[in-house]
Coordinates of C-alpha atoms in Angstrom, one line a residue:
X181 CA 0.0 0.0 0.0
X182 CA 1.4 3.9 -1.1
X183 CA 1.0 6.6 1.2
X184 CA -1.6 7.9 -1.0
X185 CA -3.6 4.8 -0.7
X186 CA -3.7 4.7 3.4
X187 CA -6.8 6.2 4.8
X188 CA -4.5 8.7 6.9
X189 CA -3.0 10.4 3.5
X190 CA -6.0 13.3 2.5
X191 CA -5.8 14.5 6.3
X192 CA -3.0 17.2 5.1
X193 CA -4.3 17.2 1.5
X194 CA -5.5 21.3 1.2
X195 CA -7.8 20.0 -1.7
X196 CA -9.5 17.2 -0.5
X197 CA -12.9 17.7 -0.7
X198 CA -13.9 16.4 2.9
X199 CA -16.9 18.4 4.2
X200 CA -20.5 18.2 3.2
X201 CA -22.2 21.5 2.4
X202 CA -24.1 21.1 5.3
X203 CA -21.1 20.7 7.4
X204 CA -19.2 23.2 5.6
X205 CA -22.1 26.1 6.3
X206 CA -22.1 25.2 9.7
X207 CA -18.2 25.4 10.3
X208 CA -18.5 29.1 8.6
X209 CA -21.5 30.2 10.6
X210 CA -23.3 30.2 7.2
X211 CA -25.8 29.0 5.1
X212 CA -25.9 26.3 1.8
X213 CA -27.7 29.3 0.2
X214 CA -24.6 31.0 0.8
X215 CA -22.0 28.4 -0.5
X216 CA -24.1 27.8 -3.4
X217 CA -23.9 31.6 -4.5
X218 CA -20.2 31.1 -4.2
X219 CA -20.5 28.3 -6.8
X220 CA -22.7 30.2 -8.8
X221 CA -20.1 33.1 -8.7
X222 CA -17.8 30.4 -9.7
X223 CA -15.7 32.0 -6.8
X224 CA -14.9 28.0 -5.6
X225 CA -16.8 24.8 -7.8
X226 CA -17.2 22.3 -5.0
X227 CA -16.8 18.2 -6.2
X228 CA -19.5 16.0 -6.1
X229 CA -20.1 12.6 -4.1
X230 CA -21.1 9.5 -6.6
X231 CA -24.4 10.8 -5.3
X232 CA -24.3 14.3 -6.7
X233 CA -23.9 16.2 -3.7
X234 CA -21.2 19.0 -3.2
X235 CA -17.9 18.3 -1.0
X236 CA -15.3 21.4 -0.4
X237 CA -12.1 21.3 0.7
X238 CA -10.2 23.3 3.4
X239 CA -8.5 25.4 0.3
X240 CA -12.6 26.2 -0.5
X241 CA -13.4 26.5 3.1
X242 CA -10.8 29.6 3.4
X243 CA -11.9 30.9 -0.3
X244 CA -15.6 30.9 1.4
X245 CA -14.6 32.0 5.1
X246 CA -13.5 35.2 3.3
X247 CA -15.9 35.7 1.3
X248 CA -18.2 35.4 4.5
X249 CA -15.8 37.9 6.0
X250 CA -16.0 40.9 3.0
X251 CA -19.8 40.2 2.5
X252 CA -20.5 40.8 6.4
X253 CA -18.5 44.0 6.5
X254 CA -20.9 45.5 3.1
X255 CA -19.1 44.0 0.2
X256 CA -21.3 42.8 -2.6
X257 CA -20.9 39.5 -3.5
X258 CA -19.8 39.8 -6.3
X259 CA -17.2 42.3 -5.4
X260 CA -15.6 40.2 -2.9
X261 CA -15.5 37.4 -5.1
X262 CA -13.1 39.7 -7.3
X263 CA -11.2 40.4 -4.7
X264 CA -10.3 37.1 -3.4
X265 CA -9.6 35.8 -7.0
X266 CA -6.7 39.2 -6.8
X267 CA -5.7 38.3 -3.1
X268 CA -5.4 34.6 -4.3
X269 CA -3.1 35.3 -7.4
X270 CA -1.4 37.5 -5.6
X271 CA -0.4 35.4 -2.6
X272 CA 0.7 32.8 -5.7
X273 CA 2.7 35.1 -7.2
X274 CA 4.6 36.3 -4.3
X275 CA 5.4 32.3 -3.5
X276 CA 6.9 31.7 -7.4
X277 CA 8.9 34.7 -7.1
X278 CA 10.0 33.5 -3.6
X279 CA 10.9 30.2 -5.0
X280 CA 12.9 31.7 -7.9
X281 CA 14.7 33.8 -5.8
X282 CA 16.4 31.3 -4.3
X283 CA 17.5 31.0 -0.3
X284 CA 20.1 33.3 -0.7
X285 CA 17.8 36.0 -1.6
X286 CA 15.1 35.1 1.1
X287 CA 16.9 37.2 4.1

């Protein structure tokens, strides 16, 4: 048996889509309404179970904490949505120029 195959091997996986919707609105305070207008807004596209139902991943969980976050403080939607797309490539960006840098440049 790999160490993907072990049952142990998603727990650190960022993308593994672990969490109901139901789960994953209640660990953001939130409701499935809610995480289905961030599909919609194709801000994060949740997986689906053999039985059609959606599954998000930690990753998704921040993406829709966030978005939870901006919306609460008067953002629209669909603003915030923008904005964590921009905070997301940015944060990506900063880590490939980190990486190219190399360690001698990191001090």
């Amino acid at each position: 048996m790999t160490d993907t195959e072990t049952p142990t091997a998603n727990f650190d996986d960022e993308d593994y889509p672990a969490y109901t919707m139901g789960r994953a609105a209640e660990m953001l305070g939130t409701t499935a309404g809610f995480l289905r207008s961030l599909d919609e807004a194709k801000l994060i596209t949740p997986q689906r179970s053999d039985g059609g139902h959606r599954r998000y991943s930690r990753y998704q969980l921040r993406l829709a904490a966030r978005a939870r976050e901006l919306v609460d403080n008067g953002t629209a939607l669909d603003a915030a949505c923008r904005i964590i797309i921009l905070e997301d490539q940015l944060a990506e960006a900063l880590r490939i120029n980190a990486e190219l840098r190399g360690p001698e440049d990191r001090s």
